[in-house]
Amino acid sequence: MQGNARLASGGLAEEIERLRAEPGEGDIAIGGATLAAEAAALGLIDEYRARVCPVLVGGGIPFFPQRERRVDLELVETRTFSSKVVYLRYRVAR
């Protein structure tokens, strides 16, 4: 493994709880639609940080998984870059 990456040995909820309990500050980033969808279904996501690119493509894995419950979000930050990419940061309203 390189950098701060490591192989998880437990379930997703246990791994995130362990990471949150470690001393220090910082964010836990989840990459990959499948893993992020599992974390969202378990209610483990505090913020969503999206980048919207000005290109339309078809297919792929949905950004937000289909869920049976509604999740309200609060807009925290937006940025528009010279490339016309828009960054959106939302906090889960609890």
C-alpha positions as a Markdown table, in Angstrom:
| # | Residue | x | y | z |
|---|---|---|---|---|
| 1 | Met | 0.0 | 0.0 | 0.0 |
| 2 | Gln | 1.1 | 3.6 | -0.6 |
| 3 | Gly | 0.5 | 6.8 | 1.3 |
| 4 | Asn | -2.3 | 6.5 | 3.8 |
| 5 | Ala | -4.0 | 3.6 | 2.0 |
| 6 | Arg | -4.5 | 0.3 | 3.8 |
| 7 | Leu | -6.5 | -2.9 | 3.2 |
| 8 | Ala | -9.7 | -2.9 | 5.3 |
| 9 | Ser | -10.1 | -6.0 | 7.5 |
| 10 | Gly | -13.7 | -5.5 | 8.8 |
| 11 | Gly | -17.0 | -4.4 | 7.5 |
| 12 | Leu | -17.5 | -0.9 | 6.2 |
| 13 | Ala | -19.3 | 0.5 | 9.2 |
| 14 | Glu | -16.7 | -0.9 | 11.6 |
| 15 | Glu | -13.8 | 0.5 | 9.5 |
| 16 | Ile | -15.3 | 4.0 | 9.4 |
| 17 | Glu | -16.0 | 3.9 | 13.1 |
| 18 | Arg | -12.4 | 2.9 | 13.7 |
| 19 | Leu | -11.1 | 5.7 | 11.5 |
| 20 | Arg | -13.3 | 8.3 | 13.2 |
| 21 | Ala | -12.0 | 7.2 | 16.6 |
| 22 | Glu | -8.4 | 7.7 | 15.6 |
| 23 | Pro | -6.7 | 10.9 | 17.0 |
| 24 | Gly | -6.2 | 13.8 | 14.7 |
| 25 | Glu | -8.2 | 15.7 | 12.2 |
| 26 | Gly | -9.0 | 15.0 | 8.6 |
| 27 | Asp | -11.6 | 13.7 | 6.3 |
| 28 | Ile | -12.4 | 10.1 | 5.4 |
| 29 | Ala | -12.8 | 10.0 | 1.6 |
| 30 | Ile | -14.7 | 7.2 | 0.0 |
| 31 | Gly | -13.9 | 6.6 | -3.7 |
| 32 | Gly | -15.9 | 4.4 | -6.0 |
| 33 | Ala | -19.6 | 4.4 | -6.6 |
| 34 | Thr | -20.2 | 0.9 | -5.2 |
| 35 | Leu | -18.5 | 1.6 | -1.9 |
| 36 | Ala | -20.0 | 5.1 | -1.6 |
| 37 | Ala | -23.5 | 3.6 | -2.2 |
| 38 | Glu | -22.9 | 1.1 | 0.6 |
| 39 | Ala | -21.7 | 3.9 | 3.0 |
| 40 | Ala | -24.8 | 6.1 | 2.0 |
| 41 | Ala | -27.2 | 3.2 | 2.7 |
| 42 | Leu | -25.6 | 2.7 | 6.1 |
| 43 | Gly | -26.0 | 6.5 | 6.9 |
| 44 | Leu | -22.2 | 6.9 | 7.2 |
| 45 | Ile | -21.8 | 9.9 | 5.0 |
| 46 | Asp | -21.6 | 13.4 | 6.5 |
| 47 | Glu | -20.9 | 15.4 | 3.4 |
| 48 | Tyr | -21.2 | 14.9 | -0.4 |
| 49 | Arg | -18.6 | 16.7 | -2.5 |
| 50 | Ala | -19.4 | 16.6 | -6.2 |
| 51 | Arg | -17.8 | 17.9 | -9.3 |
| 52 | Val | -20.1 | 18.5 | -12.2 |
| 53 | Cys | -18.3 | 18.4 | -15.6 |
| 54 | Pro | -19.9 | 20.1 | -18.6 |
| 55 | Val | -20.1 | 16.9 | -20.6 |
| 56 | Leu | -23.1 | 14.6 | -21.0 |
| 57 | Val | -22.4 | 10.9 | -21.3 |
| 58 | Gly | -24.8 | 7.9 | -21.1 |
| 59 | Gly | -24.7 | 4.9 | -18.9 |
| 60 | Gly | -22.5 | 4.2 | -15.9 |
| 61 | Ile | -23.3 | 3.8 | -12.2 |
| 62 | Pro | -25.8 | 6.3 | -10.7 |
| 63 | Phe | -24.1 | 9.0 | -8.6 |
| 64 | Phe | -26.8 | 8.6 | -5.9 |
| 65 | Pro | -28.1 | 5.1 | -5.3 |
| 66 | Gln | -31.8 | 4.5 | -5.2 |
| 67 | Arg | -32.9 | 4.7 | -1.6 |
| 68 | Glu | -36.1 | 4.2 | 0.3 |
| 69 | Arg | -35.6 | 7.2 | 2.5 |
| 70 | Arg | -35.1 | 10.8 | 1.8 |
| 71 | Val | -31.8 | 12.5 | 2.8 |
| 72 | Asp | -31.9 | 16.3 | 3.1 |
| 73 | Leu | -28.7 | 18.2 | 2.2 |
| 74 | Glu | -27.5 | 21.7 | 3.1 |
| 75 | Leu | -25.4 | 23.5 | 0.6 |
| 76 | Val | -22.1 | 24.4 | 2.2 |
| 77 | Glu | -19.9 | 25.6 | -0.6 |
| 78 | Thr | -19.8 | 26.1 | -4.4 |
| 79 | Arg | -17.0 | 26.9 | -6.8 |
| 80 | Thr | -16.8 | 27.3 | -10.5 |
| 81 | Phe | -13.5 | 26.7 | -12.2 |
| 82 | Ser | -12.2 | 28.2 | -15.4 |
| 83 | Ser | -12.8 | 24.8 | -17.0 |
| 84 | Lys | -16.5 | 25.3 | -16.3 |
| 85 | Val | -16.4 | 22.4 | -13.8 |
| 86 | Val | -18.6 | 23.2 | -10.8 |
| 87 | Tyr | -17.7 | 22.0 | -7.3 |
| 88 | Leu | -20.6 | 21.4 | -4.9 |
| 89 | Arg | -20.2 | 20.6 | -1.2 |
| 90 | Tyr | -23.3 | 19.5 | 0.7 |
| 91 | Arg | -23.6 | 18.5 | 4.4 |
| 92 | Val | -26.2 | 15.9 | 5.4 |
| 93 | Ala | -28.9 | 17.6 | 7.4 |
| 94 | Arg | -29.3 | 15.7 | 10.7 |
